[in-house]
mmCIF file of C-alpha atoms and ligand atoms in Angstrom:
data_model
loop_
_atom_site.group_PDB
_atom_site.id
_atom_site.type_symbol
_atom_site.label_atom_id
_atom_site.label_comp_id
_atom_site.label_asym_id
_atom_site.label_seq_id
_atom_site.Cartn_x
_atom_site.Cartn_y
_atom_site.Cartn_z
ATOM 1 C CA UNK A 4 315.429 19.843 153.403
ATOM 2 C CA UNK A 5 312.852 16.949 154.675
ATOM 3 C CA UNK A 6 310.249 17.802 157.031
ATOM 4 C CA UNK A 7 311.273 16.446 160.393
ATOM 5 C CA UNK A 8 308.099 14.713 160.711
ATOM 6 C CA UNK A 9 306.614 13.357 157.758
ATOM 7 C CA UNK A 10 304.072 11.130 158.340
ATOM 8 C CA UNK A 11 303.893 10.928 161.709
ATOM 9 C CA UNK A 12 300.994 11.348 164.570
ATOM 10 C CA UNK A 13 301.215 13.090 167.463
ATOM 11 C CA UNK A 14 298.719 14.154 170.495
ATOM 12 C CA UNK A 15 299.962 17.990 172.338
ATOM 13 C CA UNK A 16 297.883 18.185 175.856
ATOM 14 C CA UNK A 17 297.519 22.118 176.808
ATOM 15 C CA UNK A 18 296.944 22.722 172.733
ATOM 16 C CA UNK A 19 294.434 25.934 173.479
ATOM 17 C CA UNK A 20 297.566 27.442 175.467
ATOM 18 C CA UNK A 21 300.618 29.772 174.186
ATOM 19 C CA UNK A 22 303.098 27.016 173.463
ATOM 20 C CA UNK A 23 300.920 23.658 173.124
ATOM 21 C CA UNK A 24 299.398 25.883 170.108
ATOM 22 C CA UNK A 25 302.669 26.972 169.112
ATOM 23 C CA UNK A 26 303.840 23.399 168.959
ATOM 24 C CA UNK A 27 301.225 21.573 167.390
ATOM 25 C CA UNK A 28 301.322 24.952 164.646
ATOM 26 C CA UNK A 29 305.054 24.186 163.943
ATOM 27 C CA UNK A 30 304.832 20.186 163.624
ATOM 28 C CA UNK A 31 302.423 21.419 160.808
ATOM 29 C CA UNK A 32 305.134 22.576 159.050
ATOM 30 C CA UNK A 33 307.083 19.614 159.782
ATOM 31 C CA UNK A 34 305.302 17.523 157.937
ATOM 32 C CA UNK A 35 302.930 16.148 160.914
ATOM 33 C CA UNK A 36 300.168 13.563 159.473
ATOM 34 C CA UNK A 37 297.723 13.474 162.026
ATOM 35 C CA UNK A 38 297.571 15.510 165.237
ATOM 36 C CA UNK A 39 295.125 15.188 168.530
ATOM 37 C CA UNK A 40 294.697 18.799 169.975
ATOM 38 C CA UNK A 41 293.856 18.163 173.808
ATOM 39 C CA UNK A 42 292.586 20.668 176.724
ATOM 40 C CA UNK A 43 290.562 21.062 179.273
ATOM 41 C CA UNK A 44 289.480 23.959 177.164
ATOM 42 C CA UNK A 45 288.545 23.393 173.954
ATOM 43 C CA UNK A 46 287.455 26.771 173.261
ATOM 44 C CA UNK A 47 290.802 28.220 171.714
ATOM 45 C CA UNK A 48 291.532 24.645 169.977
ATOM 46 C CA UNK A 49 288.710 25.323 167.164
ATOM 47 C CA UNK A 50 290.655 28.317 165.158
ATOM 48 C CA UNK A 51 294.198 26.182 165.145
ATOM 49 C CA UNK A 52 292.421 22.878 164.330
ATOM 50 C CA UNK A 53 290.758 24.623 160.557
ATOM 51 C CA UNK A 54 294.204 26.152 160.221
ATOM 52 C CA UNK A 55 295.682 22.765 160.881
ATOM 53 C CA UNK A 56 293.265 20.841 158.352
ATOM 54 C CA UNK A 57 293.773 23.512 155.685
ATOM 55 C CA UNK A 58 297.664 22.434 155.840
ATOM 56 C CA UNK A 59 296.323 19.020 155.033
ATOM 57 C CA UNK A 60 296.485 17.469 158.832
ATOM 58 C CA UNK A 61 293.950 15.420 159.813
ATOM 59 C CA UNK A 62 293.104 17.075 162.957
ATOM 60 C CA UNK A 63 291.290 15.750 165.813
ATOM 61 C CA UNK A 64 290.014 17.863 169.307
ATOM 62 C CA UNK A 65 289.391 16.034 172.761
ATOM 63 C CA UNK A 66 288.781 17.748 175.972
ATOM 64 C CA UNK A 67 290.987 16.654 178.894
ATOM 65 C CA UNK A 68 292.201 17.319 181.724
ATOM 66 C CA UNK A 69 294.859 15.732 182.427
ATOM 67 C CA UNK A 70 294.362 14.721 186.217
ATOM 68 C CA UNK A 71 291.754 12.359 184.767
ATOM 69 C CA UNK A 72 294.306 8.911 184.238
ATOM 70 C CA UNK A 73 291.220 6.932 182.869
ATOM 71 C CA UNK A 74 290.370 9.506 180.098
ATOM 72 C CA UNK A 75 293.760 9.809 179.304
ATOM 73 C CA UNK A 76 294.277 5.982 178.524
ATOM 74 C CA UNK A 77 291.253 6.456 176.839
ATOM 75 C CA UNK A 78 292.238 9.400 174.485
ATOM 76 C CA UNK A 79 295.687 7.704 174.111
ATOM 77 C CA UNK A 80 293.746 4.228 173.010
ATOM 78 C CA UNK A 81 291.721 6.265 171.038
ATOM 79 C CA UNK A 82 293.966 8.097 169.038
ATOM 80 C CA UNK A 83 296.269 5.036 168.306
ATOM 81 C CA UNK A 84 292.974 3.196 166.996
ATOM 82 C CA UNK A 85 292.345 6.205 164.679
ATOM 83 C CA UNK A 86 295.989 7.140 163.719
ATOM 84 C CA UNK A 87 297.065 3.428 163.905
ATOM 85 C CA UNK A 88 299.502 4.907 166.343
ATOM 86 C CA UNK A 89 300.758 7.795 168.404
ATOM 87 C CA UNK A 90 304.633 8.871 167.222
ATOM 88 C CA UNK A 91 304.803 11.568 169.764
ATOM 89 C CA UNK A 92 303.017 12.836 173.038
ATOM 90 C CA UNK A 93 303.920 16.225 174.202
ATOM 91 C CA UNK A 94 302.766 16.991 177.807
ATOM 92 C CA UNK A 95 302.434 20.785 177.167
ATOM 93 C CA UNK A 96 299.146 21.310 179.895
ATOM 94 C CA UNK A 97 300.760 23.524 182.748
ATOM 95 C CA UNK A 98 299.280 25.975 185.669
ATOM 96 C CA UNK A 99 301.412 27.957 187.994
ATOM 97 C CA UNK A 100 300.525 28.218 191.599
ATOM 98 C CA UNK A 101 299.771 31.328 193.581
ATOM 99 C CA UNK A 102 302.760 33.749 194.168
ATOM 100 C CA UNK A 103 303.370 32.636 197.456
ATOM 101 C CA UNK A 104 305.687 31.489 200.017
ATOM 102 C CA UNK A 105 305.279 27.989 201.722
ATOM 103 C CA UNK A 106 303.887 29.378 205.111
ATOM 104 C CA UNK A 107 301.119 31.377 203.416
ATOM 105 C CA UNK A 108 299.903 28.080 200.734
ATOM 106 C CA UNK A 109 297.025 25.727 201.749
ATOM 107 C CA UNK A 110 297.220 22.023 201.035
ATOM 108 C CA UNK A 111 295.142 22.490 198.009
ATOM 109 C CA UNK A 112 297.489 25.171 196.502
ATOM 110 C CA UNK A 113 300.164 22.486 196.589
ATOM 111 C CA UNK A 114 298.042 19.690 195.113
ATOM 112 C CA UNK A 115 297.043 21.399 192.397
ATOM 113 C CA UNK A 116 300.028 22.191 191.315
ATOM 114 C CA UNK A 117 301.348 18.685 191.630
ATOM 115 C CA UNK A 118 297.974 16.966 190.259
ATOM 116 C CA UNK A 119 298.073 18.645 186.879
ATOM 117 C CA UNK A 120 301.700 19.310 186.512
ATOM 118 C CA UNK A 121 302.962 16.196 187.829
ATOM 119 C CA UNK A 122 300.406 13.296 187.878
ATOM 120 C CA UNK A 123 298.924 14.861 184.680
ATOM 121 C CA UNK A 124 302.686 13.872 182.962
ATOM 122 C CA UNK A 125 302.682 10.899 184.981
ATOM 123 C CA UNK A 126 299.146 10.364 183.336
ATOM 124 C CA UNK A 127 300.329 10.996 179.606
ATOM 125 C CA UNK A 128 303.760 8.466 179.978
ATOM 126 C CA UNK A 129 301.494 5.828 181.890
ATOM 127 C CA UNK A 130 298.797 6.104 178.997
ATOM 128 C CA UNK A 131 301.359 5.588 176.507
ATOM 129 C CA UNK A 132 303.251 3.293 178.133
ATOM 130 C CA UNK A 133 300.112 0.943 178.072
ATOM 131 C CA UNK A 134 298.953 1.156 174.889
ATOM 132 C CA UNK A 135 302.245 1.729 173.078
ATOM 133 C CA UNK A 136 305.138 -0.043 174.678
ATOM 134 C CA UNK A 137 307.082 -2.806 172.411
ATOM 135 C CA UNK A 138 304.786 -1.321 169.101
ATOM 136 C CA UNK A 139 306.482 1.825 167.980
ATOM 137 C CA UNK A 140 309.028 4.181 167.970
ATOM 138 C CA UNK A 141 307.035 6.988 170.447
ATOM 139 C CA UNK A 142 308.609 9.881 171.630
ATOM 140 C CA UNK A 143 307.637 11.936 174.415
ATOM 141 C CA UNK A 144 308.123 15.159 175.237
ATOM 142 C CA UNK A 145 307.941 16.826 178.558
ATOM 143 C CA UNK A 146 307.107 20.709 179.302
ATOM 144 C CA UNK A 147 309.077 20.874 182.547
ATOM 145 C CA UNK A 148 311.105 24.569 183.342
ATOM 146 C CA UNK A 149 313.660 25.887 184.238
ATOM 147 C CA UNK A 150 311.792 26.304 187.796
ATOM 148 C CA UNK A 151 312.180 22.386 187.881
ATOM 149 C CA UNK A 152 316.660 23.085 188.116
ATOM 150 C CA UNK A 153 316.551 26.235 189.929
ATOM 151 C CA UNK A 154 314.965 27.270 193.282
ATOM 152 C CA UNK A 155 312.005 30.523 193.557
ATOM 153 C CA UNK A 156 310.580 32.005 195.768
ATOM 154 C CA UNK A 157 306.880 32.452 195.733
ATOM 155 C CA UNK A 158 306.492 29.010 194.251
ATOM 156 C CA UNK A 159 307.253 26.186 195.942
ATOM 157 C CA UNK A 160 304.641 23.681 194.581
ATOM 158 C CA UNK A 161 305.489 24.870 190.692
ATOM 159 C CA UNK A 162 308.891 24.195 191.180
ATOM 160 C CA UNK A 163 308.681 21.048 193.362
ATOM 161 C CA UNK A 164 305.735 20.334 190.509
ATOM 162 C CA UNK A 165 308.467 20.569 187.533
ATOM 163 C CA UNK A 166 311.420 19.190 189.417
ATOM 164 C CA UNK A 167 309.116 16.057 189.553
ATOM 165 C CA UNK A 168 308.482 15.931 186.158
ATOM 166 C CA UNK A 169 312.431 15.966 185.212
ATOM 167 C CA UNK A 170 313.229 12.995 187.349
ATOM 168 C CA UNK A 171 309.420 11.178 186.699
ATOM 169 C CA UNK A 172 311.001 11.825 182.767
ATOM 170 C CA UNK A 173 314.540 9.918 184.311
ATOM 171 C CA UNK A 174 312.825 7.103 185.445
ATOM 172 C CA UNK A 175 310.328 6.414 183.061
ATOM 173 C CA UNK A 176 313.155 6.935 180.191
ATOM 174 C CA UNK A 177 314.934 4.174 181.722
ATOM 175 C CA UNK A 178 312.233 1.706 182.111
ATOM 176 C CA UNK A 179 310.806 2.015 178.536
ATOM 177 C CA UNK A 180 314.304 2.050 176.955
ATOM 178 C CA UNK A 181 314.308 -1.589 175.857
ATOM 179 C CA UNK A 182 310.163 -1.397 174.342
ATOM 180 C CA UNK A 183 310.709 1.517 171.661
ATOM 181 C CA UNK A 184 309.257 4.780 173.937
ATOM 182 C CA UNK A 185 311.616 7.555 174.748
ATOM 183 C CA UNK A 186 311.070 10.282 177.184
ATOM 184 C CA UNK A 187 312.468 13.730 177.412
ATOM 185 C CA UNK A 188 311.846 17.257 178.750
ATOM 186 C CA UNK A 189 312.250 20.818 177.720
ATOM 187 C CA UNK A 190 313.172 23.377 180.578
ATOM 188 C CA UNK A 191 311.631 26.596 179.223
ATOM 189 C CA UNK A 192 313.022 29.801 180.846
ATOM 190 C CA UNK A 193 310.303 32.276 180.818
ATOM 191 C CA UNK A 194 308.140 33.276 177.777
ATOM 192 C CA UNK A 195 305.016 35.558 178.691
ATOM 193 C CA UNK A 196 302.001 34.248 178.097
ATOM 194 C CA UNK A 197 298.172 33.801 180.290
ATOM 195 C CA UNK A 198 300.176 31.598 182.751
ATOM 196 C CA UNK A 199 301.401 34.803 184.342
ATOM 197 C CA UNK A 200 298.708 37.251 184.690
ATOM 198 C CA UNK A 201 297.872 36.300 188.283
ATOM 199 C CA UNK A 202 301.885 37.911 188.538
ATOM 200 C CA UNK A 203 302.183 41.160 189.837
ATOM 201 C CA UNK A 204 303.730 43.221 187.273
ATOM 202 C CA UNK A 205 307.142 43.841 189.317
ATOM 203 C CA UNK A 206 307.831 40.396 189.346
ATOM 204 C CA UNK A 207 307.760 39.922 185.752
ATOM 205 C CA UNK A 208 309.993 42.338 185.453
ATOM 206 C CA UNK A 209 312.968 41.228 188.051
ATOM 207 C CA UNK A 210 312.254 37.788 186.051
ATOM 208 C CA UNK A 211 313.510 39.309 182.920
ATOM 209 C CA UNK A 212 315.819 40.753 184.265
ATOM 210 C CA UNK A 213 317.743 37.586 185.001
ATOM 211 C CA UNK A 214 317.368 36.627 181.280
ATOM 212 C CA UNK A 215 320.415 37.337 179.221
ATOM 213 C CA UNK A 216 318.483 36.802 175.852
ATOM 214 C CA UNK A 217 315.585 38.364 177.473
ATOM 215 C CA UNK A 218 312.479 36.769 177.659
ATOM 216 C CA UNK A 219 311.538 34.068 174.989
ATOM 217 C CA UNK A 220 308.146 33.201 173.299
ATOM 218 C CA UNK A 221 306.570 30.497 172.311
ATOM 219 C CA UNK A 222 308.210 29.824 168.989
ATOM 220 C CA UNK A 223 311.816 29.799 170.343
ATOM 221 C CA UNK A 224 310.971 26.196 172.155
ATOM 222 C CA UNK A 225 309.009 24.636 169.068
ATOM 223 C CA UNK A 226 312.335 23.649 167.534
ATOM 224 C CA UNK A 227 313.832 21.844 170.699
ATOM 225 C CA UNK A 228 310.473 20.485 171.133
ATOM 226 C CA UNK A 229 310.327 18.830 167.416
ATOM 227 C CA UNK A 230 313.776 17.564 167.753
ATOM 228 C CA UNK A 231 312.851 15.708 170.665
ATOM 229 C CA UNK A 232 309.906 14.451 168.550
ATOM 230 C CA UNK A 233 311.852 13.397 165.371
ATOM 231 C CA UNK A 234 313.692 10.878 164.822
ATOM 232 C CA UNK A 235 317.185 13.430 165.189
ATOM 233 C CA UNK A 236 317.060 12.702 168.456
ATOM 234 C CA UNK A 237 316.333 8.938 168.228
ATOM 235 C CA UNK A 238 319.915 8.538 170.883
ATOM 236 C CA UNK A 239 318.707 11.187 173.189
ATOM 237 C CA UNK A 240 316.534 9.672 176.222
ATOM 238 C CA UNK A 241 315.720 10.621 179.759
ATOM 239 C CA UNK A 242 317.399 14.136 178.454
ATOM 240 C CA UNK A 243 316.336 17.582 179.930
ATOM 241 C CA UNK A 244 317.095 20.436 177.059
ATOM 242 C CA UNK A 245 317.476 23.681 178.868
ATOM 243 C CA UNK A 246 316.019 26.295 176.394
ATOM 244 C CA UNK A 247 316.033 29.706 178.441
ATOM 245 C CA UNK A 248 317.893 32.271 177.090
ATOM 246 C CA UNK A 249 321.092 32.037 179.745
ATOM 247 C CA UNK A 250 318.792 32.044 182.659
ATOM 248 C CA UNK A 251 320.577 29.613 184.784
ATOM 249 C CA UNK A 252 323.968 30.275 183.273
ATOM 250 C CA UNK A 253 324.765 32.361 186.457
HETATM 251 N N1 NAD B 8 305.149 30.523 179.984
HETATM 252 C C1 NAD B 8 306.312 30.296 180.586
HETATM 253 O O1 NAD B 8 307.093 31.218 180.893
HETATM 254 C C2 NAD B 8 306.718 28.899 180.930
HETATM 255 C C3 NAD B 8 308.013 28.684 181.405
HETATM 256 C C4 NAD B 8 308.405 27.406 181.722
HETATM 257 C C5 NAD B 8 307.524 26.359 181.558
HETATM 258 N N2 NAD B 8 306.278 26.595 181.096
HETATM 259 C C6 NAD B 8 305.377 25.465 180.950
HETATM 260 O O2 NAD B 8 304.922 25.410 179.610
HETATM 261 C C7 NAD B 8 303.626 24.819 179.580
HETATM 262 C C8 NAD B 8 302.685 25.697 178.759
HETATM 263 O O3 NAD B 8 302.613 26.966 179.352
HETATM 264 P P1 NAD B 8 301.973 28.219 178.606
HETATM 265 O O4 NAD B 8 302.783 29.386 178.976
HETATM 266 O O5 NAD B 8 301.707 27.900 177.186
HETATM 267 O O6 NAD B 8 300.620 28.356 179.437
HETATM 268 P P2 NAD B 8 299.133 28.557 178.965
HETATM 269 O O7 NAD B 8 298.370 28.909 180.190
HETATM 270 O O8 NAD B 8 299.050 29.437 177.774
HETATM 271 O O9 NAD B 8 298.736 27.072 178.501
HETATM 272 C C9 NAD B 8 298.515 26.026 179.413
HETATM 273 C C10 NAD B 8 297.365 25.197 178.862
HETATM 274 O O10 NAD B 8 297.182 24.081 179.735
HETATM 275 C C11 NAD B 8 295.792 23.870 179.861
HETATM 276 N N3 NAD B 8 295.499 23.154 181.093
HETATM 277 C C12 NAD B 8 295.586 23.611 182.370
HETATM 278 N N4 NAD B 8 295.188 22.659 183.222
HETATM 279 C C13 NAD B 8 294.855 21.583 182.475
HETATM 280 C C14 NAD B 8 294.363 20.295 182.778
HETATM 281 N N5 NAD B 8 294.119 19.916 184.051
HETATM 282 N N6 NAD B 8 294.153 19.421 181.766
HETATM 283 C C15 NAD B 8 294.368 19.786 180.481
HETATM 284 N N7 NAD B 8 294.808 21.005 180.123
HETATM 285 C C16 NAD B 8 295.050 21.888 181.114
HETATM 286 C C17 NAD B 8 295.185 25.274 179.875
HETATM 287 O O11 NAD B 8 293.802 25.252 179.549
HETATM 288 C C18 NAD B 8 296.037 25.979 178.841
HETATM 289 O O12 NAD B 8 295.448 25.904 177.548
HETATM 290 C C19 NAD B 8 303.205 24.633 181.038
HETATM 291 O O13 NAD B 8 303.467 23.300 181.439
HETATM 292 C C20 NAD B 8 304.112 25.580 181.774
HETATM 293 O O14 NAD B 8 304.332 25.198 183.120
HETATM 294 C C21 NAD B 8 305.846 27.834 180.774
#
């Protein structure tokens, strides 16, 4: 069986976190070429970028954060110049916002939800979109939830954040159609991982709870998140693949 991305390039934003690692670990088996590992913190990337090279991927490490649009056209430009081009951007980087209802949230509670988990997408398709459009065949890959289709409680600014991102991934797959960039999203149900420790313990639980496969991890979205970057998909655009373990089957 061929590796679903030989010989591509690809740049994974939130690639010191659970699944931006796990993603950027499993196009390494899929034959990735070249790879840029981005985060705001770099201190996990180090580890995963020797592993990386010792699979024979030229690896490269950039700290971003992603609510920066100029040093994202930059690492974008950058990355294309090295790699003589980007195949795939996944927009893994992610925060939750405090367990809350909407009464008890302050202005800045809601915009930093929608400053990294929206305009930092918006940031990433933008960045591509300029240095990319009518030159390749890019894919790119969304992290939205299953938050972003279904209404919580206790988190009205990651929800509103993720719905964003599904239609921003709409819109933008429509308007790129035509110049050789797609644009999809994975809706994660919930996997554990450091994006819920400020979760008190009981509300993890009643979360699993409504998880027929019970709660996923990282490695049971890499697949849907390579098919969306190979060419297997090359039909699929403006797409949101629910991958949650039944969540909102009910
Ligand atoms: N864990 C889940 O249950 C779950 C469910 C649905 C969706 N998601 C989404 O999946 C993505 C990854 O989540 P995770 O569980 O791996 O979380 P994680 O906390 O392990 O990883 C998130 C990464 O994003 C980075 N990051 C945060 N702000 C950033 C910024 N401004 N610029 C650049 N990088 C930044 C963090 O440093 C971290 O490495 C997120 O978008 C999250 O919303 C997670």
């Amino acid at each position: 069986m061929s590796a679903k991305l030989e010989g591509k390039t690809a740049v994974v934003t939130g690639a010191a976190g659970a699944l931006g690692s796990a993603v950027a670990a499993h196009f390494a088996t899929e034959g990735i070429q070249a790879i840029v590992l981005a985060d705001v913190n770099l201190d996990a990337v180090d580890a995963l970028a020797e592993t990386l090279r010792e699979q024979g991927v030229e690896v490269a490490t950039e700290r971003l954060d992603v609510t920066d649009g100029d040093a994202f056209d930059a690492m974008i430009h950058g990355a294309a110049t090295r790699f003589g081009t980007v195949d795939t951007l996944v927009n893994t980087a992610g925060i939750v916002s405090p367990n809350a209802r909407i009464h008890n949230l302050t202005t800045m509670d809601w915009e930093r939800s929608m400053s990294v988990n929206l305009t930092g997408t918006f940031h990433g398709i933008r960045a591509v979109a300029r240095a990319l459009r009518k030159k390749a065949n890019v894919s790119i890959v969304n992290i939205a939830s299953v938050s972003g289709l279904t209404a919580w409680t206790y988190a009205a600014p990651y929800c509103a954040s993720k719905a964003g991102v599904i239609h921003l991934t709409r819109v933008a797959a429509l308007e790129y159609a035509k110049e050789g960039i797609r644009v999809n999203t994975v809706c994660p149900g919930t996997f554990p991982t450091a994006l819920h420790d400020t979760l008190p313990a009981e509300a993890l639980t009643a979360i699993e709870a409504r998880h027929p496969l019970g709660f996923g991890a990282p490695a049971d979205l890499t697949g849907a998140v390579t098919f969306l970057a190979s060419d297997e998909s090359r039909w699929v655009t403006g797409h949101s693949l629910v991958v949650d373990g039944g969540y909102s089957l009910p």
